[in-house]
Coordinates of C-alpha atoms in Angstrom, one line a residue:
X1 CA 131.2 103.5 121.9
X2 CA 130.0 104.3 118.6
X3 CA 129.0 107.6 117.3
X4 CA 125.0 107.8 117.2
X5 CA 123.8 108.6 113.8
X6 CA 121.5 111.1 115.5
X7 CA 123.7 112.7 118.2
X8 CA 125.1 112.5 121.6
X9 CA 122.3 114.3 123.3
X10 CA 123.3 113.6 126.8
X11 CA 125.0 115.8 129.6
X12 CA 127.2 114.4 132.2
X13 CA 126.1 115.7 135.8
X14 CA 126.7 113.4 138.9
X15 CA 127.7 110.3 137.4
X16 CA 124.9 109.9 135.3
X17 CA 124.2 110.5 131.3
X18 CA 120.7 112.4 131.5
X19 CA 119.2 114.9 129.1
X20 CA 119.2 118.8 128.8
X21 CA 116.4 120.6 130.3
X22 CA 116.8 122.9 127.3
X23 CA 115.9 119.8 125.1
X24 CA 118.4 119.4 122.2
X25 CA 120.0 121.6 119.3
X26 CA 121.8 120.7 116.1
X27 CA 125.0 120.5 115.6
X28 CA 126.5 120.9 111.7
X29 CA 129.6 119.9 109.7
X30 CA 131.2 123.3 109.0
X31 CA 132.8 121.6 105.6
X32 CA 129.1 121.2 104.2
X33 CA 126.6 123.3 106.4
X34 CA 124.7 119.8 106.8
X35 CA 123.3 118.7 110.7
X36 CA 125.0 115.7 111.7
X37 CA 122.7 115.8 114.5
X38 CA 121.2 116.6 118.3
X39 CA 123.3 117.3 121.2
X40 CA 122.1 117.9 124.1
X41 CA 120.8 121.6 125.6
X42 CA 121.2 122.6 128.9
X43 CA 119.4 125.1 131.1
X44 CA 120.7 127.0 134.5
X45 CA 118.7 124.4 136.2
X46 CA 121.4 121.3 135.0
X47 CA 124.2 124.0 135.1
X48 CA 123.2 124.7 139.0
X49 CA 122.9 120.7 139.3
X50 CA 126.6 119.9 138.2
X51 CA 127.9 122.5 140.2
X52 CA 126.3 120.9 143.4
X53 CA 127.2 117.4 142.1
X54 CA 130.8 119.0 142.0
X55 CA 130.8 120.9 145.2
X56 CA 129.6 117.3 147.1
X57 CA 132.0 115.2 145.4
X58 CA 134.9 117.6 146.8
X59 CA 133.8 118.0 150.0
X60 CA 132.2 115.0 151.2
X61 CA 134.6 112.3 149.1
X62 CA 138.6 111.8 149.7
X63 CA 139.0 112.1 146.0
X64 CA 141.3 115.3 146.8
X65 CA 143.3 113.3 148.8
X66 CA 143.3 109.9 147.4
X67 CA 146.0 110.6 144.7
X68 CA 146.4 106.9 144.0
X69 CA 143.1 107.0 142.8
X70 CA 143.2 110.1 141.0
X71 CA 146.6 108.8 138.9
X72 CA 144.7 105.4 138.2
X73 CA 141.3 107.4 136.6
X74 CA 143.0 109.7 134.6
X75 CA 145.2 107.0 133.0
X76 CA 142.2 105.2 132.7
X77 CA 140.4 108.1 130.6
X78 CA 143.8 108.5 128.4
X79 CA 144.0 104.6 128.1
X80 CA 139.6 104.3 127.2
X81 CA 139.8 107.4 124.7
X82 CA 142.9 105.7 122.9
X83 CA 140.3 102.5 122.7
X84 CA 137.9 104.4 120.6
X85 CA 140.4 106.9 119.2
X86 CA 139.3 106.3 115.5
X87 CA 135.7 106.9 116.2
X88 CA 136.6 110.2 118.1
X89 CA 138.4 111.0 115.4
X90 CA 135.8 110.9 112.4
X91 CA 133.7 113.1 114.8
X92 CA 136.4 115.8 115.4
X93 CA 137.1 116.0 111.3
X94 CA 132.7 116.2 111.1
X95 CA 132.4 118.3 114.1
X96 CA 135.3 120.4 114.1
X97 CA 136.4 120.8 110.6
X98 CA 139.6 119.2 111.8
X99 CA 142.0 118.2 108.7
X100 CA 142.5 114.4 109.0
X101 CA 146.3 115.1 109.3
X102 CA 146.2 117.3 112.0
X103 CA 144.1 114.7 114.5
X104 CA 147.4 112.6 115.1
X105 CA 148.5 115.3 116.9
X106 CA 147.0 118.6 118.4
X107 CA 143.5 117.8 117.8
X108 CA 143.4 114.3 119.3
X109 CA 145.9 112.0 119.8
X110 CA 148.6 114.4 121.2
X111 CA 146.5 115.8 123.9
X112 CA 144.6 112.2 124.8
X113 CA 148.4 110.7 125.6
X114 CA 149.4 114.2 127.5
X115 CA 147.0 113.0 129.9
X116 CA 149.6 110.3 131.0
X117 CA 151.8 113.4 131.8
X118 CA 149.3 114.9 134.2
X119 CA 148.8 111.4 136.2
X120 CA 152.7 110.9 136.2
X121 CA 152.9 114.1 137.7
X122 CA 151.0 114.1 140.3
X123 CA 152.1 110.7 141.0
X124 CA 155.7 111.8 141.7
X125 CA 154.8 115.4 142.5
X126 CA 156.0 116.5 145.9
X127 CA 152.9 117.4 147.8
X128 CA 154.7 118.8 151.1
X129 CA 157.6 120.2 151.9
X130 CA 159.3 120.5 155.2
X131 CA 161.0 123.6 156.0
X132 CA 162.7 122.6 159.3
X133 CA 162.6 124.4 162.5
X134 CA 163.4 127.5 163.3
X135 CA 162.4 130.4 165.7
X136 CA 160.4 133.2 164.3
X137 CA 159.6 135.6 167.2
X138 CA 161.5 133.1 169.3
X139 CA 159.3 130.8 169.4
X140 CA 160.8 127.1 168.4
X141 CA 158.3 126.3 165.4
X142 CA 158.1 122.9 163.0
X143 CA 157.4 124.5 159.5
X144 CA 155.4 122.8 156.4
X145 CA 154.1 123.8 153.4
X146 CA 150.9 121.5 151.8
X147 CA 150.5 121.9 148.4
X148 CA 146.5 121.0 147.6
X149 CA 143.5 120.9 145.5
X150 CA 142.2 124.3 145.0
X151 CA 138.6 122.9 144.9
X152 CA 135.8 122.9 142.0
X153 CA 136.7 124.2 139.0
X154 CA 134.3 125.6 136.3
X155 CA 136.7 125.0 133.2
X156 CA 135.1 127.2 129.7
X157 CA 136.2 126.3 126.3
X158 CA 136.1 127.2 122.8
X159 CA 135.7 124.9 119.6
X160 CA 138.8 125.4 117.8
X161 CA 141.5 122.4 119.2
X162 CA 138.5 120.9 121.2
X163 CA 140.4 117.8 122.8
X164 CA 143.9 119.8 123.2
X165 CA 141.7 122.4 125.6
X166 CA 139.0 119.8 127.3
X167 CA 141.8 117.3 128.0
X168 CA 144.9 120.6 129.0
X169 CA 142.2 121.7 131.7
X170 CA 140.7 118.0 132.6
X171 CA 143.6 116.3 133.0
X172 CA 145.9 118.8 135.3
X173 CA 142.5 119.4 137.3
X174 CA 141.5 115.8 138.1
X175 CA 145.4 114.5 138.4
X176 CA 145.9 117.8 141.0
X177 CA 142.8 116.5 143.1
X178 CA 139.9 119.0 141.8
X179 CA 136.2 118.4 140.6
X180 CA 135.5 119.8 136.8
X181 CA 132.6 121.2 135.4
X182 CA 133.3 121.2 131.7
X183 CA 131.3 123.9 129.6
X184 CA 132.3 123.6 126.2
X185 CA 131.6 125.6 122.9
X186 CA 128.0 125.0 121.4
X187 CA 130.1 124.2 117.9
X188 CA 131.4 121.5 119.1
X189 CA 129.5 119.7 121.6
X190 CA 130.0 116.2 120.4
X191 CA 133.6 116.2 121.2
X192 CA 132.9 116.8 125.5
X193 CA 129.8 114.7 125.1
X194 CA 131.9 111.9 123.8
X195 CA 134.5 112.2 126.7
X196 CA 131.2 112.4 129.2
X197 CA 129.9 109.3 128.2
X198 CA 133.3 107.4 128.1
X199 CA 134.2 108.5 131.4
X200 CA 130.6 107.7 132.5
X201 CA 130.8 103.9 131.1
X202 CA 134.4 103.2 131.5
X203 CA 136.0 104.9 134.0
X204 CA 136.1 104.4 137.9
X205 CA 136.0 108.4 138.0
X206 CA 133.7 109.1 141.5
X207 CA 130.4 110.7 140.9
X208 CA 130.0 114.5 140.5
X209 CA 134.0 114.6 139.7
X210 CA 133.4 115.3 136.2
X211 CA 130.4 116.9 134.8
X212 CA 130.0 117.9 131.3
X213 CA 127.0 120.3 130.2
X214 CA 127.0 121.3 126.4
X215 CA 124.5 123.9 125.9
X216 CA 123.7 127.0 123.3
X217 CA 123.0 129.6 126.1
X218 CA 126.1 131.4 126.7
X219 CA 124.8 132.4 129.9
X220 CA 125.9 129.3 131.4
X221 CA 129.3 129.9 131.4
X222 CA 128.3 133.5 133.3
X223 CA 126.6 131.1 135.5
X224 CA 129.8 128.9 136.3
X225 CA 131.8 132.0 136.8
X226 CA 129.8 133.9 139.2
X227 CA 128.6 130.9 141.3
X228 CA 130.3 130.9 144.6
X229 CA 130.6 127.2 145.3
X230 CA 133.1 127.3 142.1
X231 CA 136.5 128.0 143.4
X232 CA 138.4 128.6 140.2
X233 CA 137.6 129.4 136.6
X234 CA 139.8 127.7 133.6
X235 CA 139.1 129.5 130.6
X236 CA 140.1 129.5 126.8
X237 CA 138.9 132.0 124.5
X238 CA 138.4 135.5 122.7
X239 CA 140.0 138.3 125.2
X240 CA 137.1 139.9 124.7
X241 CA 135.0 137.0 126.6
X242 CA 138.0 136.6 129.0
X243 CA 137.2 140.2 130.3
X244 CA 133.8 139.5 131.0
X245 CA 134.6 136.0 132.9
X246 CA 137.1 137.5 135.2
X247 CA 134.6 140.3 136.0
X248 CA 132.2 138.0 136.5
X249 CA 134.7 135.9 138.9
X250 CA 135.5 139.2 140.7
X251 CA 132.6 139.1 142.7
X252 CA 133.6 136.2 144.9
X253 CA 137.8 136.7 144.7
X254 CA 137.9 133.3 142.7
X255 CA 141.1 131.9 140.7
X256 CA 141.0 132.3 137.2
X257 CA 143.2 131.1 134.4
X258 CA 142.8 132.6 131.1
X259 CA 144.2 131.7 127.8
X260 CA 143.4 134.7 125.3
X261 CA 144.1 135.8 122.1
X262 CA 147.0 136.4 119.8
X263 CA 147.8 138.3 116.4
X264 CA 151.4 137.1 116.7
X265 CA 154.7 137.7 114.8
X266 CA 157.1 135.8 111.8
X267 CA 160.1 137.8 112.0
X268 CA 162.2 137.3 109.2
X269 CA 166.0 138.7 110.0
X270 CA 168.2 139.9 106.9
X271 CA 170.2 136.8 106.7
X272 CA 167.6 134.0 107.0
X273 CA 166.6 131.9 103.9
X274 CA 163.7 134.5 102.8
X275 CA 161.8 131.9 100.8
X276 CA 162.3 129.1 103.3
X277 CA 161.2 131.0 106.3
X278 CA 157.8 132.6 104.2
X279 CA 157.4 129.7 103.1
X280 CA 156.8 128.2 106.7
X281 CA 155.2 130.9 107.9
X282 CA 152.4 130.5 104.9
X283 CA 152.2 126.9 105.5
X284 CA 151.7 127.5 109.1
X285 CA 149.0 130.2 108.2
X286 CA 146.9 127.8 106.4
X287 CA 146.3 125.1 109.0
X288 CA 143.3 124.2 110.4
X289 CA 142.1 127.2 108.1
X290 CA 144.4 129.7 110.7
X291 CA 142.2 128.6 114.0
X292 CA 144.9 128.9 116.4
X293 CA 145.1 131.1 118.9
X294 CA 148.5 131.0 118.4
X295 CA 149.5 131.1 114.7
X296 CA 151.1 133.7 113.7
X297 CA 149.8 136.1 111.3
X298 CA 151.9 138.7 111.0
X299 CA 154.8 137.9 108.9
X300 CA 157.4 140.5 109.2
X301 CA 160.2 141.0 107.0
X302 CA 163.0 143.1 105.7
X303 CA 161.8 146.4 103.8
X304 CA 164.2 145.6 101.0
X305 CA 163.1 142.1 100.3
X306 CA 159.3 142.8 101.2
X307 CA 157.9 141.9 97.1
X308 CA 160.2 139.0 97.3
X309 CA 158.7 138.4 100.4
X310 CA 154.9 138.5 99.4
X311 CA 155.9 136.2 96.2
X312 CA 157.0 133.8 98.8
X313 CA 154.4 133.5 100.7
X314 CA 151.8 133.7 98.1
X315 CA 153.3 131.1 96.0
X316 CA 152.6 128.9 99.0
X317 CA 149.4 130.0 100.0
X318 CA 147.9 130.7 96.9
X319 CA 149.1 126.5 95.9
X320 CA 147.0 125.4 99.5
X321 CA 143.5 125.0 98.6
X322 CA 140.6 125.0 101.2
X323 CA 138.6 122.0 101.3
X324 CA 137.2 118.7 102.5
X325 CA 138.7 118.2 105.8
X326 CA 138.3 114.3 105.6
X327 CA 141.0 113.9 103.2
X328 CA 144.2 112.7 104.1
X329 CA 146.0 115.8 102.1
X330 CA 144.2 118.4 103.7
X331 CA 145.6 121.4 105.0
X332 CA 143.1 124.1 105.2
X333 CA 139.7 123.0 105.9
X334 CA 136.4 125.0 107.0
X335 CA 135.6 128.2 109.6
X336 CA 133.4 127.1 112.0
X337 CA 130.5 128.1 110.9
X338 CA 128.7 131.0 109.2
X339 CA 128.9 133.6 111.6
X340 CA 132.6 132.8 111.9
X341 CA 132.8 133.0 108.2
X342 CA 131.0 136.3 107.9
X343 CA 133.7 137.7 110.1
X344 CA 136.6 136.6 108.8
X345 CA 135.6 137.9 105.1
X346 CA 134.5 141.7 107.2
X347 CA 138.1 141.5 107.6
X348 CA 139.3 141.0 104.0
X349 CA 136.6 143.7 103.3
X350 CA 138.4 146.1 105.8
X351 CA 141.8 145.4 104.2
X352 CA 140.7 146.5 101.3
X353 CA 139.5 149.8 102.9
X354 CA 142.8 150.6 104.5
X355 CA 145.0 150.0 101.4
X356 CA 145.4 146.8 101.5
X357 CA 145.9 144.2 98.4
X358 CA 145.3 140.6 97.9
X359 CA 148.3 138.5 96.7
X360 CA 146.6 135.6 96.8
X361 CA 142.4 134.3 98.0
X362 CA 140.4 137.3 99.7
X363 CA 137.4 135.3 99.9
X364 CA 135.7 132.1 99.5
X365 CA 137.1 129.8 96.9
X366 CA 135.3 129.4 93.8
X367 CA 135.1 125.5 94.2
X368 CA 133.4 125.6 97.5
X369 CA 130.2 126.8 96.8
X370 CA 129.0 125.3 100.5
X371 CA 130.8 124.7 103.3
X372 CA 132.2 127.8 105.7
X373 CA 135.5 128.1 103.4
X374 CA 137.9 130.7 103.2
X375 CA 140.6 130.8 100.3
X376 CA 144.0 131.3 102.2
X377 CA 145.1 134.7 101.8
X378 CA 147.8 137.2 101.7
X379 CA 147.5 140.9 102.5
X380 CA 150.2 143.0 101.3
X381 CA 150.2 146.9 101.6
X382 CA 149.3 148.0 105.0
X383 CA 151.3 148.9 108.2
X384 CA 151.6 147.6 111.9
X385 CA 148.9 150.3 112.7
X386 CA 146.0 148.4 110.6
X387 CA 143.2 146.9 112.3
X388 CA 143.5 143.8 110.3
X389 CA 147.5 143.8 111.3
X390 CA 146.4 144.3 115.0
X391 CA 143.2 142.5 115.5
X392 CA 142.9 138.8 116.0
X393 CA 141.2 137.5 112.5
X394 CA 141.3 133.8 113.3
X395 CA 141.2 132.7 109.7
X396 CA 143.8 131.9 107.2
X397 CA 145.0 135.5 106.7
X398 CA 148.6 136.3 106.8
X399 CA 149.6 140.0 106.8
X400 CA 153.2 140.8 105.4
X401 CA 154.8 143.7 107.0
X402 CA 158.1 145.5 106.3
X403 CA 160.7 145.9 109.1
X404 CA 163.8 148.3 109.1
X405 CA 166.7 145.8 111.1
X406 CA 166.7 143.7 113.9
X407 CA 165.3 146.6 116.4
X408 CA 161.8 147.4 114.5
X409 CA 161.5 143.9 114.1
X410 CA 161.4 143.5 117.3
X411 CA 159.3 147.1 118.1
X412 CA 156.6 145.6 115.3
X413 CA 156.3 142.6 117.0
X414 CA 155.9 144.1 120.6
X415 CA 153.2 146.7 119.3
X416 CA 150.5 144.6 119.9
X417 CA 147.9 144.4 123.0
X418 CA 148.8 140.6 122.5
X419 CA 151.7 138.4 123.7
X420 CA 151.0 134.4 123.2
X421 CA 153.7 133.7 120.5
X422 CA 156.1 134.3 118.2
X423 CA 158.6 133.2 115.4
X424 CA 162.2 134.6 114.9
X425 CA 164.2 133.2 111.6
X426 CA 167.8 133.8 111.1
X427 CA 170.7 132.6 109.6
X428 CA 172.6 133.4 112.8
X429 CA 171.4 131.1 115.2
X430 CA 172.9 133.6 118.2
X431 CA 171.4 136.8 116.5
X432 CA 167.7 134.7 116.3
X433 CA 168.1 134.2 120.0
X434 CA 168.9 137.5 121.0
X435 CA 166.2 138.6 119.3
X436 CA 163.6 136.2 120.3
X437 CA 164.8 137.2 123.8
X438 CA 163.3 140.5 123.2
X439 CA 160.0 139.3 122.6
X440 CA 157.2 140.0 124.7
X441 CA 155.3 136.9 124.2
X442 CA 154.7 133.0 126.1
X443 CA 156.3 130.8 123.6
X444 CA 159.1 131.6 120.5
X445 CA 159.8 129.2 117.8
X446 CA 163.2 129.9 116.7
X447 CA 164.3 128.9 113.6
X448 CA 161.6 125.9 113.6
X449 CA 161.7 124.8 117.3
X450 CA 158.4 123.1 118.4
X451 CA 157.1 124.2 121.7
X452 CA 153.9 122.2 121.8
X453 CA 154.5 119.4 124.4
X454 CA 152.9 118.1 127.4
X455 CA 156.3 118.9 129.6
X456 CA 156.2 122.7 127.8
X457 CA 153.9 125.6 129.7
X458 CA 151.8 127.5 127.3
X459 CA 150.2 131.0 127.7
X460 CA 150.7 134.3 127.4
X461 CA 151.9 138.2 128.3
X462 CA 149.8 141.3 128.5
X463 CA 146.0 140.8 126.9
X464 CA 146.8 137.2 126.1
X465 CA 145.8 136.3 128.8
X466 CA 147.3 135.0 132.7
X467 CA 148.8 132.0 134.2
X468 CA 150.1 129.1 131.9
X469 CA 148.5 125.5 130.8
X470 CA 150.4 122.5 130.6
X471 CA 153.8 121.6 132.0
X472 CA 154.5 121.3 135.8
X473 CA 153.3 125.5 135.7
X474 CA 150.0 124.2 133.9
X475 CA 149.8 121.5 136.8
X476 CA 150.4 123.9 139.6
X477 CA 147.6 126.1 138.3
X478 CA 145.2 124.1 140.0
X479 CA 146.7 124.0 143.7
X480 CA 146.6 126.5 146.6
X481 CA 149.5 126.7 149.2
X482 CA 148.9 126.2 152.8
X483 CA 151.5 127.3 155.1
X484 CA 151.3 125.1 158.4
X485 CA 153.6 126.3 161.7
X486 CA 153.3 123.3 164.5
X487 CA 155.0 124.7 168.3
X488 CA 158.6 122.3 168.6
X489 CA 158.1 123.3 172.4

């Protein structure tokens, strides 16, 4: 497979590569606001289509059963994705504003080899479990509990980490015995198309098991939710989009996983390395130009060290410099695209109007004069009770706050609608712990543990969403429980 100079204008809907009855719409390299060219545009017509390809290929096939065949297709999608790995990875960096460094690991290559965890697991999962017999209201009863397939699945995704979220929802799904239909961001279209056609060409994956439709009409996904031949909905995004999908689920009682949004914590204890621990927590600010759900933005530190504190981090920040995302050195490439631009920058605009000052950036950098690029930036000056220290920004914006001892630390970090991550640095390994044990959140790095791995669920508390991705949880999402009671008599 080779990327097309002019696109990947094709949608995936029953085993077949066939065009959007929408026609086709650009798609542009957020690092120079150029078109690298068409994708393709689907209607309700081919969203209605996929679904029924979907529905069929559950119901009429033994692909929910067959997990020998299941294990053997997704390791064949990890193994043909590996094949043309290089290719897919100049198109994330054009498509995605991906930094070059980052696509050996969240953006590519770490999620396309997670997929081997997903067909491992359900190879060696334990599918039924036999409770024994016993006598519930006296009568001698052989008890057994099926794990299985919960059926189609209408999976929604954004554009930030597009492999990490296609591939964390495709390859549980498929390995657990479910049909997909894939509905991913209109910014990044390229990167689903790419896995359509691959899977399409070079996979023995049945028929209507996968279908991908890319698409600018965000009524599709509205479409996917409400539809009542989908049985669950799989979604990544903004919380405030993950409302409106589970209302729109409501109406037929479906599953739904959501992954929301964050504005999480850097707590910085009195006795941890000040400058070590801003320093990370600047760094970790900056990549992927902040796009991460769950970076954390709020750096939180002790009142009498909080100058110090901003030095720190601005030193690093203000030494990172947004740019092309093709070189090997880059840290902090490109927004998304204008719109996400304009956003980000109303937020530096609103800092300002609470009281806020810029240590370091506040805008775009004065040696990108194209390109969606925002200068990493440090906001000192404003409180926990801030919009910009309470709203998710999803730029590279980090907020310093001051904290009063281990207890307000702990309250600052907890005052949030949010809950997906957080950070605790100490010099006290025991004291980091116990406080990181007090956080209300789905995942703590403590003192520069990694949580990202394929064996590691990932999600969140309170308006971060529900249910976890990845791991054996992340695995289980996708199964229903049936209870079966045979008479011993």
């Amino acid at each position: 497979m080779a990327l097309p100079a002019d696109g990947i204008s094709s949608l995936l809907i029953d085993g077949k590569l066939v065009p959007g009855g929408a026609g086709t719409f650009a798609t542009i390299n957020p690092a120079t606001e150029e078109v690298l060219g068409e994708a393709a545009d689907a209607d309700a017509a081919d969203m209605d289509r996929a679904i029924d390809a979907a529905r069929r290929a559950f119901d009429d096939t033994d692909w929910s059963r067959n997990t020998a065949l299941r294990v053997r297709c997704v390791r064949q999608l990890r193994d043909v994705l590996l094949k043309h790995v290089d290719e897919l990875r100049e198109m994330t960096i054009a498509e995605a504003g991906a930094p070059r460094m980052l696509t050996a690991g969240a953006q590519l290559e770490g999620p396309v080899n997670d997929l081997g965890f997903a067909a491992d697991t359900a190879e060696n999962y334990s599918w039924t479990e036999d409770l024994g017999q016993a006598a519930p209201l006296g009568i001698p009863t052989r008890r057994t509990i099926v794990r299985e397939a919960v059926g189609v699945v209408g999976a929604i995704t954004p554009w930030n980490f597009p492999h990490q979220i296609n591939l964390a929802k495709l390859g549980p799904a498929l390995a657990a015995g479910n049909t997909v239909v894939l509905k991913p961001a209109p910014d990044t279209p390229w990167c689903a198309a790419a896995v359509g056609q691959l899977i399409a060409e070079h996979t023995d994956i049945p028929p209507g098991v996968v279908n991908i439709v890319t698409g600018t009409d965000h009524r599709l996904g509205a479409i996917l939710a409400k539809d009542p031949r989908v049985d669950m909905i799989s979604f990544t995004g903004s919380t405030a989009t993950g409302r409106a999908v589970m209302a729109d689920a409501a109406a037929t009682v479906k599953k739904v996983f959501l992954e929301l949004g964050g504005k999480s914590a850097f707590l910085v204890l009195d006795d941890a390395d000040l400058g070590a621990a801003c320093s990370v927590a600047a760094f970790s600010a900056c990549l992927h130009a902040g796009q991460g759900c769950a970076i954390t933005t709020r750096l939180v530190v002790p009142r009498a060290r909080y100058d110090e504190a901003v030095a720190a981090a601005a030193g690093v920040m203000g030494s990172i410099k947004a740019g092309d995302p093709a070189k090997p050195d880059t840290v902090c490439g490109p927004l998304i695209s204008a719109r996400q631009r304009d956003r980000v920058q109303g937020y530096l605009d609103l800092a300002v109007a609470e009281g806020g000052t810029f240590a370091c950036g506040g805008g775009r950098p004065d040696d990108q004069p194209a390109g969606y690029f925002i200068a990493p930036t440090v906001i000192a000056g404003l409180t926990n009770e801030s919009r910009v220290a309470r709203e998710e920004i999803f730029g590279p914006v980090l907020t310093v706050l001051a904290h009063d001892g281990d207890d307000d630390a702990v309250r600052i970090a907890n005052d949030s609608p949010y809950g997906l991550s957080g950070t605790v640095y100490g010099g006290d390994p025991q004291r980091a712990a116990a406080v990181a044990a007090r956080l209300r959140v789905g995942t703590v790095n403590v003192n520069g543990g990694v949580w990202y791995s394929a064996d590691m669920p990932f999600g969140g508390y309170k308006q971060s969403g529900n249910g976890r991705e990845m791991g054996i949880a992340g695995f289980e999402e996708y199964l229903e429980i049936k209870s079966i009671a045979t008479s011993a008599n």
